[in-house]
CSV table of N, CA and C in Angstrom, one decimal:
chain,number,residue,atom,x,y,z
A,1,MET,N,-44.9,-55.5,10.9
A,1,MET,CA,-44.7,-56.2,12.5
A,1,MET,C,-45.5,-55.2,13.3
A,2,ASP,N,-46.5,-55.5,14.1
A,2,ASP,CA,-47.4,-54.1,15.0
A,2,ASP,C,-46.5,-54.3,16.2
A,3,MET,N,-47.1,-53.1,17.1
A,3,MET,CA,-46.5,-52.6,18.2
A,3,MET,C,-46.3,-53.5,19.2
A,4,THR,N,-47.3,-54.5,19.1
A,4,THR,CA,-47.5,-55.7,20.4
A,4,THR,C,-46.4,-56.9,20.3
A,5,LYS,N,-46.6,-57.1,19.1
A,5,LYS,CA,-45.3,-58.1,18.6
A,5,LYS,C,-43.9,-57.6,18.8
A,6,SER,N,-43.8,-56.6,18.5
A,6,SER,CA,-42.2,-56.0,18.6
A,6,SER,C,-42.2,-55.7,20.2
A,7,ASN,N,-43.4,-55.4,21.1
A,7,ASN,CA,-42.9,-55.3,22.7
A,7,ASN,C,-42.8,-56.6,23.0
A,8,ALA,N,-43.6,-57.6,22.6
A,8,ALA,CA,-43.3,-59.1,23.1
A,8,ALA,C,-41.9,-59.3,22.9
A,9,MET,N,-41.4,-59.2,21.3
A,9,MET,CA,-40.0,-59.7,21.1
A,9,MET,C,-39.2,-58.9,22.3
A,10,MET,N,-39.2,-57.9,22.6
A,10,MET,CA,-38.5,-57.0,23.3
A,10,MET,C,-38.7,-57.8,24.4
A,11,TYR,N,-39.4,-58.0,25.1
A,11,TYR,CA,-40.0,-58.4,26.5
A,11,TYR,C,-38.8,-60.0,26.5
A,12,PHE,N,-38.9,-60.5,25.8
A,12,PHE,CA,-38.3,-62.1,25.7
A,12,PHE,C,-37.0,-62.0,25.3
A,13,GLU,N,-36.1,-60.8,24.9
A,13,GLU,CA,-35.0,-60.7,24.7
A,13,GLU,C,-34.4,-60.2,26.1
A,14,TYR,N,-35.4,-59.5,26.7
A,14,TYR,CA,-34.7,-59.0,28.0
A,14,TYR,C,-34.5,-60.0,29.2
A,15,VAL,N,-35.7,-60.7,28.8
A,15,VAL,CA,-35.3,-62.0,29.6
A,15,VAL,C,-34.5,-62.8,29.7
A,16,ARG,N,-34.1,-63.1,28.6
A,16,ARG,CA,-33.1,-64.1,28.0
A,16,ARG,C,-31.6,-63.1,28.2
A,17,LEU,N,-31.5,-62.1,28.3
A,17,LEU,CA,-30.5,-61.0,28.8
A,17,LEU,C,-30.4,-61.3,30.0
A,18,ALA,N,-31.4,-61.2,30.6
A,18,ALA,CA,-31.2,-61.5,32.1
A,18,ALA,C,-31.0,-62.4,33.1
A,19,LYS,N,-31.4,-63.8,32.1
A,19,LYS,CA,-30.9,-65.0,32.6
A,19,LYS,C,-29.5,-65.5,32.4
A,20,GLN,N,-28.8,-64.6,31.2
A,20,GLN,CA,-27.5,-64.9,31.0
A,20,GLN,C,-26.8,-64.2,32.2
A,21,ALA,N,-27.1,-62.8,32.5
A,21,ALA,CA,-26.3,-62.0,33.3
A,21,ALA,C,-26.8,-62.9,34.3
A,22,PHE,N,-27.9,-63.4,35.1
A,22,PHE,CA,-27.9,-63.9,36.3
A,22,PHE,C,-26.7,-65.4,36.6
A,23,ALA,N,-26.7,-66.0,35.5
A,23,ALA,CA,-25.9,-66.9,35.1
A,23,ALA,C,-24.5,-66.8,35.5
A,24,ARG,N,-24.2,-65.3,34.9
A,24,ARG,CA,-22.9,-65.1,34.8
A,24,ARG,C,-22.4,-64.7,36.6
A,25,LEU,N,-23.3,-64.2,37.2
A,25,LEU,CA,-23.3,-63.6,38.6
A,25,LEU,C,-23.2,-64.6,39.4
A,26,LEU,N,-23.9,-65.8,39.0
A,26,LEU,CA,-24.2,-67.2,39.9
A,26,LEU,C,-22.9,-68.2,39.7
A,27,LYS,N,-21.6,-67.8,38.7
A,27,LYS,CA,-20.7,-68.1,38.4
A,27,LYS,C,-19.4,-67.7,39.6
A,28,ASP,N,-19.6,-66.8,39.6
A,28,ASP,CA,-18.9,-65.9,40.9
A,28,ASP,C,-19.0,-66.1,42.2
A,29,TYR,N,-20.7,-65.9,42.4
A,29,TYR,CA,-21.0,-66.4,43.6
A,29,TYR,C,-22.2,-67.3,43.9
A,30,PRO,N,-21.9,-68.4,43.7
A,30,PRO,CA,-22.6,-69.7,43.8
A,30,PRO,C,-23.6,-69.6,44.7
A,31,GLU,N,-23.4,-69.3,45.7
A,31,GLU,CA,-24.1,-69.2,46.9
A,31,GLU,C,-25.3,-68.1,46.9
A,32,LEU,N,-25.5,-67.8,46.2
A,32,LEU,CA,-26.6,-66.9,45.6
A,32,LEU,C,-27.8,-67.7,45.1
A,33,SER,N,-27.3,-68.7,44.8
A,33,SER,CA,-28.6,-69.4,44.3
A,33,SER,C,-29.6,-70.0,45.2
A,34,THR,N,-28.6,-70.0,46.2
A,34,THR,CA,-29.7,-70.6,47.5
A,34,THR,C,-31.2,-69.6,48.0
A,35,LEU,N,-30.9,-68.4,47.5
A,35,LEU,CA,-31.9,-67.4,47.8
A,35,LEU,C,-33.0,-67.2,46.9
A,36,SER,N,-34.2,-67.4,48.1
A,36,SER,CA,-35.4,-66.9,47.4
A,36,SER,C,-35.5,-65.6,46.2
A,37,THR,N,-36.6,-65.9,45.8
A,37,THR,CA,-36.7,-64.3,44.7
A,37,THR,C,-37.0,-63.2,45.5
A,38,LYS,N,-37.5,-63.6,46.8
A,38,LYS,CA,-37.7,-62.2,47.7
A,38,LYS,C,-36.3,-61.6,48.2
A,39,GLU,N,-36.0,-62.8,49.0
A,39,GLU,CA,-34.2,-62.6,49.2
A,39,GLU,C,-33.8,-61.7,48.5
A,40,MET,N,-33.5,-62.4,47.3
A,40,MET,CA,-32.8,-61.6,45.8
A,40,MET,C,-33.1,-60.3,45.9
A,41,GLU,N,-34.3,-59.6,45.7
A,41,GLU,CA,-34.9,-58.5,46.1
A,41,GLU,C,-34.5,-57.5,47.1
A,42,VAL,N,-34.4,-58.0,48.2
A,42,VAL,CA,-34.0,-57.4,49.4
A,42,VAL,C,-32.3,-57.5,49.5
A,43,PHE,N,-31.6,-58.5,48.8
A,43,PHE,CA,-30.4,-58.6,48.8
A,43,PHE,C,-29.4,-57.3,48.0
A,44,GLU,N,-30.3,-57.1,46.5
A,44,GLU,CA,-30.1,-55.9,46.2
A,44,GLU,C,-30.3,-54.8,46.5
A,45,LEU,N,-31.2,-54.5,47.0
A,45,LEU,CA,-31.1,-53.3,48.4
A,45,LEU,C,-30.7,-53.0,49.1
A,46,LEU,N,-30.0,-54.3,49.8
A,46,LEU,CA,-29.1,-54.3,51.1
A,46,LEU,C,-27.8,-53.5,50.4
A,47,LEU,N,-27.6,-54.0,49.2
A,47,LEU,CA,-26.1,-53.3,48.5
A,47,LEU,C,-26.2,-51.8,48.5
A,48,THR,N,-27.6,-51.2,48.4
A,48,THR,CA,-27.7,-49.5,48.6
A,48,THR,C,-27.3,-49.2,49.8
A,49,ASP,N,-27.7,-47.6,50.0
A,49,ASP,CA,-27.6,-46.9,51.4
A,49,ASP,C,-29.0,-46.9,51.6
A,50,LYS,N,-29.8,-47.7,51.2
A,50,LYS,CA,-31.4,-47.5,51.7
A,50,LYS,C,-31.3,-48.1,53.1
A,51,THR,N,-32.2,-47.5,54.0
A,51,THR,CA,-32.4,-48.1,55.4
A,51,THR,C,-33.5,-49.4,55.1
A,52,MET,N,-33.5,-50.0,56.5
A,52,MET,CA,-34.6,-51.0,56.5
A,52,MET,C,-35.8,-51.0,55.9
A,53,VAL,N,-36.1,-49.6,56.5
A,53,VAL,CA,-37.7,-49.1,56.6
A,53,VAL,C,-37.7,-48.6,55.3
A,54,GLN,N,-36.7,-48.0,54.3
A,54,GLN,CA,-37.0,-47.6,52.8
A,54,GLN,C,-37.6,-48.7,51.8
A,55,ILE,N,-36.4,-50.0,52.5
A,55,ILE,CA,-36.4,-51.7,51.9
A,55,ILE,C,-37.7,-52.0,52.1
A,56,ALA,N,-38.3,-51.8,53.0
A,56,ALA,CA,-39.7,-52.5,53.3
A,56,ALA,C,-40.7,-51.4,52.4
A,57,GLN,N,-40.7,-50.4,52.3
A,57,GLN,CA,-41.6,-49.1,51.7
A,57,GLN,C,-41.6,-49.4,50.2
A,58,GLU,N,-40.3,-49.6,49.5
A,58,GLU,CA,-39.9,-49.9,48.2
A,58,GLU,C,-40.4,-51.5,47.9
A,59,LEU,N,-40.4,-52.2,48.7
A,59,LEU,CA,-40.7,-53.3,48.4
A,59,LEU,C,-42.5,-53.8,48.7
A,60,TYR,N,-42.8,-52.5,49.4
A,60,TYR,CA,-44.3,-53.2,49.7
A,60,TYR,C,-44.5,-54.4,50.8
A,61,ILE,N,-43.5,-54.3,51.6
A,61,ILE,CA,-43.7,-55.2,52.4
A,61,ILE,C,-43.5,-54.7,54.1
A,62,SER,N,-43.5,-55.4,54.8
A,62,SER,CA,-43.6,-55.0,56.3
A,62,SER,C,-41.9,-54.8,56.8
A,63,LEU,N,-41.7,-53.8,57.4
A,63,LEU,CA,-40.3,-53.9,58.2
A,63,LEU,C,-39.6,-55.2,58.8
A,64,SER,N,-40.7,-55.9,59.4
A,64,SER,CA,-40.7,-57.2,60.1
A,64,SER,C,-40.1,-58.1,59.0
A,65,ALA,N,-41.1,-58.6,57.9
A,65,ALA,CA,-40.8,-59.0,56.5
A,65,ALA,C,-39.3,-58.9,56.4
A,66,VAL,N,-38.9,-57.4,56.3
A,66,VAL,CA,-37.3,-57.1,56.0
A,66,VAL,C,-36.6,-58.0,56.8
A,67,HIS,N,-36.8,-57.3,58.1
A,67,HIS,CA,-35.8,-58.1,58.9
A,67,HIS,C,-35.7,-59.5,58.9
A,68,PHE,N,-37.1,-60.2,58.6
A,68,PHE,CA,-36.7,-61.8,58.4
A,68,PHE,C,-36.3,-62.5,57.1
A,69,HIS,N,-36.3,-61.8,56.1
A,69,HIS,CA,-35.7,-61.7,54.7
A,69,HIS,C,-33.9,-61.6,55.2
A,70,CYS,N,-33.5,-60.7,55.9
A,70,CYS,CA,-32.3,-60.2,56.1
A,70,CYS,C,-31.6,-61.3,56.8
A,71,LYS,N,-32.5,-62.0,57.8
A,71,LYS,CA,-31.8,-62.8,58.9
A,71,LYS,C,-31.3,-64.1,58.0
A,72,ASN,N,-32.5,-64.6,57.1
A,72,ASN,CA,-32.3,-65.7,56.2
A,72,ASN,C,-31.3,-65.6,55.4
A,73,ILE,N,-31.1,-64.4,54.4
A,73,ILE,CA,-30.0,-63.8,54.0
A,73,ILE,C,-28.7,-64.0,54.6
A,74,TYR,N,-28.4,-63.5,55.6
A,74,TYR,CA,-27.3,-63.5,56.4
A,74,TYR,C,-27.0,-64.8,56.6
A,75,LYS,N,-27.7,-66.0,57.1
A,75,LYS,CA,-27.8,-67.2,57.6
A,75,LYS,C,-27.3,-67.9,56.3
A,76,LYS,N,-27.9,-67.8,55.0
A,76,LYS,CA,-27.6,-68.4,53.9
A,76,LYS,C,-26.1,-68.0,53.7
A,77,LEU,N,-25.9,-67.0,53.5
A,77,LEU,CA,-24.6,-66.5,53.1
A,77,LEU,C,-23.3,-66.2,54.0
A,78,ASP,N,-23.5,-66.9,55.4
A,78,ASP,CA,-22.7,-67.0,56.6
A,78,ASP,C,-22.3,-65.9,56.9
A,79,ILE,N,-22.9,-65.0,56.8
A,79,ILE,CA,-22.7,-63.7,57.2
A,79,ILE,C,-23.5,-63.2,58.6
A,80,SER,N,-22.8,-62.2,59.2
A,80,SER,CA,-23.2,-61.7,60.5
A,80,SER,C,-24.0,-60.3,60.9
A,81,SER,N,-23.7,-59.7,59.7
A,81,SER,CA,-23.9,-58.0,59.8
A,81,SER,C,-24.1,-57.4,58.3
A,82,ARG,N,-24.9,-56.4,58.4
A,82,ARG,CA,-25.1,-55.8,57.1
A,82,ARG,C,-23.3,-55.2,56.8
A,83,ARG,N,-22.8,-54.5,57.7
A,83,ARG,CA,-21.5,-54.3,57.4
A,83,ARG,C,-20.6,-55.5,56.9
A,84,GLN,N,-20.4,-56.8,57.0
A,84,GLN,CA,-19.6,-57.8,56.2
A,84,GLN,C,-20.3,-57.9,55.1
A,85,PHE,N,-21.7,-57.7,55.4
A,85,PHE,CA,-22.4,-58.5,54.0
A,85,PHE,C,-21.7,-57.3,52.9
A,86,LEU,N,-21.7,-56.1,53.2
A,86,LEU,CA,-21.4,-54.8,51.9
A,86,LEU,C,-20.0,-55.5,51.7
A,87,ILE,N,-19.1,-55.7,52.8
A,87,ILE,CA,-17.5,-56.0,52.4
A,87,ILE,C,-17.3,-57.1,51.4
A,88,THR,N,-18.5,-58.0,51.9
A,88,THR,CA,-18.2,-59.5,51.0
A,88,THR,C,-18.9,-59.1,50.1
A,89,TYR,N,-19.5,-58.5,49.6
A,89,TYR,CA,-20.5,-58.3,47.9
A,89,TYR,C,-20.2,-56.5,47.7
A,90,ARG,N,-19.4,-56.0,47.8
A,90,ARG,CA,-19.3,-54.9,47.5
A,90,ARG,C,-19.2,-54.7,45.9
A,91,ASP,N,-18.4,-55.7,45.2
A,91,ASP,CA,-18.3,-55.9,44.0
A,91,ASP,C,-19.4,-55.6,43.5
A,92,LEU,N,-20.6,-55.9,43.8
A,92,LEU,CA,-21.7,-55.9,43.2
A,92,LEU,C,-22.7,-54.7,43.2
A,93,CYS,N,-22.2,-53.9,44.0
A,93,CYS,CA,-23.0,-52.3,44.3
A,93,CYS,C,-22.7,-51.6,43.2
A,94,CYS,N,-23.8,-50.8,43.0
A,94,CYS,CA,-23.7,-49.8,42.0
A,94,CYS,C,-23.5,-50.5,40.7
């Protein structure tokens, strides 16, 4: 088997494992299924100690876009602050 086929097989195995992990996550937190792909990216970074500016830089989006996504995330998850967010989803951290 050449390296290209091997890399492709590893990629598809990674995708399969990621889908399984996400399905397990949704079992415990079904409300996360309402988040868009970009909101999930912001969600993940909100669990860290990164500032909004750092999140914007890491995702190559504007600070206002981060605020927009946070507002949508909080609304969809019925959360009113980052503190409440961290308390609610602290089990997902790290």
